[in-house]
PDB file of C-alpha atoms and ligand atoms in Angstrom:
ATOM      1  CA  MET A   1     -11.664  26.311  40.241  1.00  0.00           C
ATOM      2  CA  SER A   2      -8.575  25.894  38.065  1.00  0.00           C
ATOM      3  CA  LYS A   3      -8.535  26.767  34.391  1.00  0.00           C
ATOM      4  CA  ARG A   4      -8.315  23.078  33.586  1.00  0.00           C
ATOM      5  CA  GLN A   5     -11.277  22.149  35.791  1.00  0.00           C
ATOM      6  CA  ALA A   6     -13.285  24.970  34.251  1.00  0.00           C
ATOM      7  CA  LEU A   7     -12.439  23.752  30.750  1.00  0.00           C
ATOM      8  CA  THR A   8     -13.347  20.190  31.703  1.00  0.00           C
ATOM      9  CA  GLY A   9     -16.715  21.412  32.951  1.00  0.00           C
ATOM     10  CA  VAL A  10     -17.434  23.344  29.777  1.00  0.00           C
ATOM     11  CA  VAL A  11     -16.416  20.473  27.513  1.00  0.00           C
ATOM     12  CA  THR A  12     -18.511  18.033  29.549  1.00  0.00           C
ATOM     13  CA  ALA A  13     -21.523  20.345  29.409  1.00  0.00           C
ATOM     14  CA  ILE A  14     -21.189  20.683  25.621  1.00  0.00           C
ATOM     15  CA  ALA A  15     -20.824  16.918  25.276  1.00  0.00           C
ATOM     16  CA  LEU A  16     -23.976  16.343  27.324  1.00  0.00           C
ATOM     17  CA  LEU A  17     -25.896  18.879  25.230  1.00  0.00           C
ATOM     18  CA  VAL A  18     -24.731  17.234  22.020  1.00  0.00           C
ATOM     19  CA  ALA A  19     -25.599  13.817  23.426  1.00  0.00           C
ATOM     20  CA  ALA A  20     -29.083  14.993  24.412  1.00  0.00           C
ATOM     21  CA  ASN A  21     -29.783  16.432  20.946  1.00  0.00           C
ATOM     22  CA  SER A  22     -28.356  13.809  18.651  1.00  0.00           C
ATOM     23  CA  HIS A  23     -27.362  10.791  20.712  1.00  0.00           C
ATOM     24  CA  ALA A  24     -23.843  11.780  19.624  1.00  0.00           C
ATOM     25  CA  GLY A  25     -23.739   9.329  16.758  1.00  0.00           C
ATOM     26  CA  SER A  26     -24.069   6.230  18.916  1.00  0.00           C
ATOM     27  CA  SER A  27     -25.422   3.171  17.202  1.00  0.00           C
ATOM     28  CA  ALA A  28     -25.629  -0.530  17.813  1.00  0.00           C
ATOM     29  CA  THR A  29     -24.811  -3.156  15.240  1.00  0.00           C
ATOM     30  CA  PRO A  30     -25.250  -6.879  15.891  1.00  0.00           C
ATOM     31  CA  ASP A  31     -22.066  -8.838  16.347  1.00  0.00           C
ATOM     32  CA  ARG A  32     -22.486 -12.418  17.440  1.00  0.00           C
ATOM     33  CA  THR A  33     -18.842 -13.407  17.211  1.00  0.00           C
ATOM     34  CA  THR A  34     -17.204 -11.186  19.794  1.00  0.00           C
ATOM     35  CA  GLY A  35     -19.886 -10.643  22.424  1.00  0.00           C
ATOM     36  CA  PRO A  36     -20.701  -7.305  24.029  1.00  0.00           C
ATOM     37  CA  ALA A  37     -18.121  -4.677  23.273  1.00  0.00           C
ATOM     38  CA  ILE A  38     -17.807  -0.940  22.905  1.00  0.00           C
ATOM     39  CA  VAL A  39     -15.729   0.225  19.973  1.00  0.00           C
ATOM     40  CA  GLY A  40     -15.215   3.609  18.411  1.00  0.00           C
ATOM     41  CA  HIS A  41     -12.951   6.515  17.605  1.00  0.00           C
ATOM     42  CA  VAL A  42     -11.884   9.814  19.092  1.00  0.00           C
ATOM     43  CA  HIS A  43     -11.474  12.803  16.777  1.00  0.00           C
ATOM     44  CA  PHE A  44     -10.357  16.379  17.162  1.00  0.00           C
ATOM     45  CA  ALA A  45     -11.983  18.883  14.819  1.00  0.00           C
ATOM     46  CA  GLY A  46      -9.974  21.937  15.860  1.00  0.00           C
ATOM     47  CA  GLN A  47      -6.684  23.366  14.690  1.00  0.00           C
ATOM     48  CA  VAL A  48      -3.741  21.443  16.133  1.00  0.00           C
ATOM     49  CA  PRO A  49      -1.583  23.995  17.946  1.00  0.00           C
ATOM     50  CA  LYS A  50       2.152  24.180  17.359  1.00  0.00           C
ATOM     51  CA  ALA A  51       4.365  22.366  19.835  1.00  0.00           C
ATOM     52  CA  VAL A  52       5.013  24.306  22.985  1.00  0.00           C
ATOM     53  CA  ARG A  53       8.776  24.718  23.375  1.00  0.00           C
ATOM     54  CA  SER A  54       9.082  24.255  27.092  1.00  0.00           C
ATOM     55  CA  GLY A  55      12.781  24.699  27.546  1.00  0.00           C
ATOM     56  CA  SER A  56      15.731  23.776  25.375  1.00  0.00           C
ATOM     57  CA  THR A  57      17.781  20.616  25.590  1.00  0.00           C
ATOM     58  CA  THR A  58      20.901  21.392  27.553  1.00  0.00           C
ATOM     59  CA  ASP A  59      21.640  17.797  28.567  1.00  0.00           C
ATOM     60  CA  PRO A  60      24.173  16.451  26.022  1.00  0.00           C
ATOM     61  CA  SER A  61      22.791  12.947  26.648  1.00  0.00           C
ATOM     62  CA  CYS A  62      19.352  13.966  25.348  1.00  0.00           C
ATOM     63  CA  PRO A  63      18.388  14.140  21.648  1.00  0.00           C
ATOM     64  CA  LYS A  64      18.294  17.778  20.467  1.00  0.00           C
ATOM     65  CA  LEU A  65      14.659  17.551  19.395  1.00  0.00           C
ATOM     66  CA  ALA A  66      13.321  16.123  22.651  1.00  0.00           C
ATOM     67  CA  ALA A  67      12.325  19.485  24.121  1.00  0.00           C
ATOM     68  CA  GLY A  68      10.295  20.526  21.063  1.00  0.00           C
ATOM     69  CA  THR A  69       8.400  17.284  20.467  1.00  0.00           C
ATOM     70  CA  ASN A  70       4.636  17.833  20.396  1.00  0.00           C
ATOM     71  CA  GLN A  71       3.222  15.078  22.565  1.00  0.00           C
ATOM     72  CA  GLU A  72       0.168  17.100  23.543  1.00  0.00           C
ATOM     73  CA  PHE A  73      -1.628  16.784  20.231  1.00  0.00           C
ATOM     74  CA  VAL A  74      -0.825  13.597  18.372  1.00  0.00           C
ATOM     75  CA  THR A  75      -3.219  13.150  15.478  1.00  0.00           C
ATOM     76  CA  GLY A  76      -3.667  10.738  12.603  1.00  0.00           C
ATOM     77  CA  THR A  77      -5.720  10.998   9.443  1.00  0.00           C
ATOM     78  CA  ASP A  78      -9.076  12.837   9.529  1.00  0.00           C
ATOM     79  CA  GLY A  79      -8.397  14.329  12.946  1.00  0.00           C
ATOM     80  CA  ALA A  80      -8.031  10.974  14.736  1.00  0.00           C
ATOM     81  CA  LEU A  81      -6.721  11.821  18.193  1.00  0.00           C
ATOM     82  CA  ALA A  82      -4.151   9.797  20.127  1.00  0.00           C
ATOM     83  CA  ASN A  83      -3.411   9.726  23.854  1.00  0.00           C
ATOM     84  CA  VAL A  84      -7.059   9.909  24.884  1.00  0.00           C
ATOM     85  CA  VAL A  85      -8.109   7.736  27.813  1.00  0.00           C
ATOM     86  CA  VAL A  86     -11.551   6.208  27.159  1.00  0.00           C
ATOM     87  CA  TYR A  87     -13.074   4.487  30.152  1.00  0.00           C
ATOM     88  CA  VAL A  88     -16.188   3.391  31.995  1.00  0.00           C
ATOM     89  CA  SER A  89     -16.750   5.989  34.716  1.00  0.00           C
ATOM     90  CA  ASP A  90     -20.030   4.661  36.093  1.00  0.00           C
ATOM     91  CA  GLY A  91     -22.309   1.635  35.878  1.00  0.00           C
ATOM     92  CA  LEU A  92     -20.169  -1.178  37.270  1.00  0.00           C
ATOM     93  CA  GLY A  93     -21.744  -1.036  40.731  1.00  0.00           C
ATOM     94  CA  ALA A  94     -19.873  -2.794  43.522  1.00  0.00           C
ATOM     95  CA  GLN A  95     -18.119  -5.331  41.280  1.00  0.00           C
ATOM     96  CA  THR A  96     -14.469  -5.982  42.039  1.00  0.00           C
ATOM     97  CA  PHE A  97     -11.832  -7.177  39.603  1.00  0.00           C
ATOM     98  CA  ASP A  98      -8.536  -9.030  40.117  1.00  0.00           C
ATOM     99  CA  VAL A  99      -5.469  -6.839  39.804  1.00  0.00           C
ATOM    100  CA  PRO A 100      -3.071  -8.037  37.067  1.00  0.00           C
ATOM    101  CA  ALA A 101       0.119  -9.659  38.366  1.00  0.00           C
ATOM    102  CA  GLU A 102       2.241  -8.149  35.584  1.00  0.00           C
ATOM    103  CA  ALA A 103       3.529  -4.604  35.931  1.00  0.00           C
ATOM    104  CA  ALA A 104       2.484  -1.623  33.859  1.00  0.00           C
ATOM    105  CA  VAL A 105       5.597  -0.067  32.332  1.00  0.00           C
ATOM    106  CA  ILE A 106       6.619   3.472  31.510  1.00  0.00           C
ATOM    107  CA  GLU A 107      10.102   4.303  30.215  1.00  0.00           C
ATOM    108  CA  GLN A 108      12.276   7.366  30.047  1.00  0.00           C
ATOM    109  CA  LYS A 109      13.500   7.045  26.478  1.00  0.00           C
ATOM    110  CA  GLY A 110      15.299   9.719  24.483  1.00  0.00           C
ATOM    111  CA  CYS A 111      14.475  12.113  27.314  1.00  0.00           C
ATOM    112  CA  LEU A 112      10.740  11.662  26.795  1.00  0.00           C
ATOM    113  CA  TYR A 113       8.259   9.472  28.635  1.00  0.00           C
ATOM    114  CA  GLU A 114       7.147   6.450  26.641  1.00  0.00           C
ATOM    115  CA  PRO A 115       4.209   6.072  26.475  1.00  0.00           C
ATOM    116  CA  HIS A 116       3.090   9.669  26.892  1.00  0.00           C
ATOM    117  CA  VAL A 117      -0.195   8.487  28.455  1.00  0.00           C
ATOM    118  CA  LEU A 118      -0.369   5.245  30.429  1.00  0.00           C
ATOM    119  CA  ALA A 119      -3.495   3.656  31.928  1.00  0.00           C
ATOM    120  CA  PHE A 120      -3.312   0.824  34.415  1.00  0.00           C
ATOM    121  CA  ARG A 121      -4.958  -0.556  37.535  1.00  0.00           C
ATOM    122  CA  ALA A 122      -5.098   0.584  41.126  1.00  0.00           C
ATOM    123  CA  ASN A 123      -2.631  -1.462  43.195  1.00  0.00           C
ATOM    124  CA  GLN A 124      -0.959  -2.801  40.050  1.00  0.00           C
ATOM    125  CA  THR A 125       2.814  -2.398  40.051  1.00  0.00           C
ATOM    126  CA  LEU A 126       4.015   0.508  37.932  1.00  0.00           C
ATOM    127  CA  LYS A 127       7.553  -0.031  36.704  1.00  0.00           C
ATOM    128  CA  VAL A 128       9.487   3.080  35.635  1.00  0.00           C
ATOM    129  CA  ILE A 129      12.538   2.176  33.552  1.00  0.00           C
ATOM    130  CA  ASN A 130      15.284   4.663  32.737  1.00  0.00           C
ATOM    131  CA  ASP A 131      16.479   3.594  29.289  1.00  0.00           C
ATOM    132  CA  ASP A 132      18.726   6.668  28.882  1.00  0.00           C
ATOM    133  CA  LYS A 133      22.364   7.265  29.707  1.00  0.00           C
ATOM    134  CA  THR A 134      21.491  10.218  31.876  1.00  0.00           C
ATOM    135  CA  MET A 135      19.900  10.941  35.243  1.00  0.00           C
ATOM    136  CA  HIS A 136      16.106  11.303  35.279  1.00  0.00           C
ATOM    137  CA  ASN A 137      13.621  11.855  38.040  1.00  0.00           C
ATOM    138  CA  ILE A 138      10.018  10.745  38.147  1.00  0.00           C
ATOM    139  CA  HIS A 139       7.574  12.951  39.968  1.00  0.00           C
ATOM    140  CA  PRO A 140       3.831  12.201  39.662  1.00  0.00           C
ATOM    141  CA  MET A 141       1.573  14.951  41.027  1.00  0.00           C
ATOM    142  CA  PRO A 142      -1.717  13.240  41.908  1.00  0.00           C
ATOM    143  CA  SER A 143      -4.681  14.850  43.625  1.00  0.00           C
ATOM    144  CA  ASN A 144      -6.284  11.615  44.886  1.00  0.00           C
ATOM    145  CA  ASN A 145      -3.180   9.488  45.590  1.00  0.00           C
ATOM    146  CA  ARG A 146       0.051   9.748  47.542  1.00  0.00           C
ATOM    147  CA  GLU A 147       2.597  12.003  45.845  1.00  0.00           C
ATOM    148  CA  TRP A 148       6.117  10.652  45.376  1.00  0.00           C
ATOM    149  CA  ASN A 149       9.283  11.829  43.742  1.00  0.00           C
ATOM    150  CA  LYS A 150      12.258   9.609  42.946  1.00  0.00           C
ATOM    151  CA  ALA A 151      15.624  10.092  41.283  1.00  0.00           C
ATOM    152  CA  GLU A 152      16.569   7.582  38.599  1.00  0.00           C
ATOM    153  CA  PRO A 153      20.220   7.253  37.583  1.00  0.00           C
ATOM    154  CA  ALA A 154      20.906   5.759  34.123  1.00  0.00           C
ATOM    155  CA  GLY A 155      19.503   2.232  33.917  1.00  0.00           C
ATOM    156  CA  ALA A 156      17.528   2.489  37.168  1.00  0.00           C
ATOM    157  CA  ILE A 157      14.106   0.907  37.682  1.00  0.00           C
ATOM    158  CA  VAL A 158      11.575   2.331  40.141  1.00  0.00           C
ATOM    159  CA  GLU A 159       8.519   0.350  41.261  1.00  0.00           C
ATOM    160  CA  GLU A 160       5.469   2.038  42.786  1.00  0.00           C
ATOM    161  CA  LYS A 161       1.690   1.630  43.126  1.00  0.00           C
ATOM    162  CA  PHE A 162      -1.337   3.909  43.187  1.00  0.00           C
ATOM    163  CA  ALA A 163      -4.128   2.924  45.553  1.00  0.00           C
ATOM    164  CA  ARG A 164      -7.029   4.958  44.185  1.00  0.00           C
ATOM    165  CA  GLU A 165      -8.702   5.723  40.891  1.00  0.00           C
ATOM    166  CA  GLU A 166      -7.512   8.909  39.262  1.00  0.00           C
ATOM    167  CA  VAL A 167      -7.454  10.024  35.628  1.00  0.00           C
ATOM    168  CA  GLY A 168      -4.829  12.388  34.282  1.00  0.00           C
ATOM    169  CA  ILE A 169      -2.122  12.403  36.956  1.00  0.00           C
ATOM    170  CA  PRO A 170       0.575  14.724  35.580  1.00  0.00           C
ATOM    171  CA  VAL A 171       4.092  13.302  35.759  1.00  0.00           C
ATOM    172  CA  LYS A 172       7.171  15.467  35.426  1.00  0.00           C
ATOM    173  CA  CYS A 173      10.920  15.049  35.502  1.00  0.00           C
ATOM    174  CA  ASN A 174      12.596  17.583  37.718  1.00  0.00           C
ATOM    175  CA  VAL A 175      15.803  17.310  35.650  1.00  0.00           C
ATOM    176  CA  HIS A 176      14.272  17.921  32.191  1.00  0.00           C
ATOM    177  CA  PRO A 177      11.419  20.471  32.295  1.00  0.00           C
ATOM    178  CA  TRP A 178       9.891  19.420  28.942  1.00  0.00           C
ATOM    179  CA  MET A 179       9.353  15.820  30.070  1.00  0.00           C
ATOM    180  CA  ARG A 180       5.694  15.240  30.852  1.00  0.00           C
ATOM    181  CA  SER A 181       3.393  12.249  30.889  1.00  0.00           C
ATOM    182  CA  TYR A 182      -0.028  11.451  32.319  1.00  0.00           C
ATOM    183  CA  LEU A 183      -1.202   8.410  34.240  1.00  0.00           C
ATOM    184  CA  ALA A 184      -4.734   7.051  34.568  1.00  0.00           C
ATOM    185  CA  VAL A 185      -5.526   4.591  37.365  1.00  0.00           C
ATOM    186  CA  PHE A 186      -8.644   2.392  37.403  1.00  0.00           C
ATOM    187  CA  LYS A 187     -10.236  -0.142  39.731  1.00  0.00           C
ATOM    188  CA  HIS A 188     -11.645  -2.045  36.747  1.00  0.00           C
ATOM    189  CA  PRO A 189     -10.308  -3.251  33.384  1.00  0.00           C
ATOM    190  CA  PHE A 190     -12.653  -1.259  31.121  1.00  0.00           C
ATOM    191  CA  PHE A 191     -10.344   1.416  29.756  1.00  0.00           C
ATOM    192  CA  ALA A 192      -8.190   2.094  26.699  1.00  0.00           C
ATOM    193  CA  VAL A 193      -5.731   4.712  25.467  1.00  0.00           C
ATOM    194  CA  THR A 194      -6.160   5.703  21.838  1.00  0.00           C
ATOM    195  CA  GLY A 195      -3.309   5.379  19.376  1.00  0.00           C
ATOM    196  CA  ARG A 196      -2.738   7.489  16.275  1.00  0.00           C
ATOM    197  CA  ASP A 197      -5.841   6.031  14.601  1.00  0.00           C
ATOM    198  CA  GLY A 198      -7.988   7.322  17.488  1.00  0.00           C
ATOM    199  CA  SER A 199      -9.618   3.950  18.001  1.00  0.00           C
ATOM    200  CA  PHE A 200     -10.610   2.229  21.223  1.00  0.00           C
ATOM    201  CA  ASP A 201     -12.080  -1.156  22.017  1.00  0.00           C
ATOM    202  CA  LEU A 202     -13.552  -2.150  25.373  1.00  0.00           C
ATOM    203  CA  ARG A 203     -14.407  -5.849  25.670  1.00  0.00           C
ATOM    204  CA  ASN A 204     -16.420  -8.178  27.887  1.00  0.00           C
ATOM    205  CA  LEU A 205     -18.670  -5.649  29.565  1.00  0.00           C
ATOM    206  CA  ALA A 206     -21.815  -7.194  30.993  1.00  0.00           C
ATOM    207  CA  PRO A 207     -25.056  -5.917  29.424  1.00  0.00           C
ATOM    208  CA  GLY A 208     -26.213  -2.775  31.186  1.00  0.00           C
ATOM    209  CA  GLU A 209     -26.145   0.998  31.269  1.00  0.00           C
ATOM    210  CA  TYR A 210     -22.810   2.726  31.579  1.00  0.00           C
ATOM    211  CA  THR A 211     -21.286   6.163  31.555  1.00  0.00           C
ATOM    212  CA  LEU A 212     -18.316   6.388  29.216  1.00  0.00           C
ATOM    213  CA  GLN A 213     -15.778   9.186  29.397  1.00  0.00           C
ATOM    214  CA  ALA A 214     -12.946  10.314  27.146  1.00  0.00           C
ATOM    215  CA  TRP A 215     -10.149  12.375  28.689  1.00  0.00           C
ATOM    216  CA  HIS A 216      -7.467  14.390  26.880  1.00  0.00           C
ATOM    217  CA  GLU A 217      -4.787  16.408  28.646  1.00  0.00           C
ATOM    218  CA  LYS A 218      -5.602  19.665  26.838  1.00  0.00           C
ATOM    219  CA  LEU A 219      -9.198  19.146  25.707  1.00  0.00           C
ATOM    220  CA  GLY A 220     -10.736  17.967  28.951  1.00  0.00           C
ATOM    221  CA  THR A 221     -13.400  15.287  29.382  1.00  0.00           C
ATOM    222  CA  MET A 222     -16.368  14.267  27.227  1.00  0.00           C
ATOM    223  CA  THR A 223     -19.139  12.071  28.601  1.00  0.00           C
ATOM    224  CA  GLN A 224     -21.719   9.781  27.002  1.00  0.00           C
ATOM    225  CA  LYS A 225     -24.278   7.457  28.493  1.00  0.00           C
ATOM    226  CA  ILE A 226     -24.578   4.155  26.673  1.00  0.00           C
ATOM    227  CA  THR A 227     -26.496   0.905  26.906  1.00  0.00           C
ATOM    228  CA  VAL A 228     -24.726  -2.374  26.183  1.00  0.00           C
ATOM    229  CA  VAL A 229     -26.918  -5.212  24.952  1.00  0.00           C
ATOM    230  CA  ALA A 230     -25.938  -8.898  25.002  1.00  0.00           C
ATOM    231  CA  GLY A 231     -24.504 -10.068  21.686  1.00  0.00           C
ATOM    232  CA  GLN A 232     -24.035  -6.578  20.269  1.00  0.00           C
ATOM    233  CA  THR A 233     -21.113  -4.322  19.550  1.00  0.00           C
ATOM    234  CA  LYS A 234     -21.829  -0.729  20.459  1.00  0.00           C
ATOM    235  CA  THR A 235     -20.172   1.975  18.370  1.00  0.00           C
ATOM    236  CA  VAL A 236     -19.378   5.240  20.130  1.00  0.00           C
ATOM    237  CA  GLU A 237     -17.672   8.323  18.695  1.00  0.00           C
ATOM    238  CA  PHE A 238     -16.118  11.140  20.677  1.00  0.00           C
ATOM    239  CA  ASP A 239     -15.551  14.371  18.745  1.00  0.00           C
ATOM    240  CA  PHE A 240     -13.545  16.985  20.596  1.00  0.00           C
ATOM    241  CA  LYS A 241     -14.102  20.443  19.172  1.00  0.00           C
ATOM    242  CA  GLY A 242     -11.683  22.448  21.278  1.00  0.00           C
ATOM    243  CA  PRO A 243     -10.780  25.186  21.794  1.00  0.00           C
ATOM    244  CA  ALA A 244      -7.338  24.063  22.755  1.00  0.00           C
ATOM    245  CA  HIS A 245      -5.321  26.245  25.092  1.00  0.00           C
TER     246      HIS A 245
HETATM  247 CU1   CU B 301      14.483  13.519  32.720  1.00  0.00          CU
END
């Protein structure tokens, strides 16, 4: 078991304990205008670690600060946590959903991946656009999908697809060691990536019982079981406590 898997297990176990004792702050408030939805926030209560300096910028085409940018912990006010993937992990049964025709897009911009965390659909086209005037390389390292590794000269566009669901595929650039992003691939449309306000909003779920998960690259996965009732908006909060490593 890797350190990350072990951490994920511990965080999940704590989340389940918290959920069992207090229902983890879930509540339902009637909302007749928008139909069933799950809304909420993700927070981090721990100390935000300093940016890890993973190599210095030696490429003159890259901004000097690129290598020291903290993309691992991006927080807003009151511990709101960005770059968390919130998604339905169970409860949809055998339903299938049309794959969007438009591509999901990730860019190499200023020698960083933008966005840092991207969620999209299985078999949806992923477009990787090199916006920089330097050579990049995109190298996702999945555990449940085919691994690939492509060079991208300045201005190049790579198109690829992922066939299977997988959350948290690390992506590196073999040219610039600090460049890192994470991909999340789903067979359904019920997922969101939090912004700096930590909020998420999942719409148009049919009434039923679901398992909801929140994944963060350093804090692991939290899990909650929820029930969605017709005509109601369900409010769910995820509070990561750390410890970060
Ligand atoms: Cu690069």
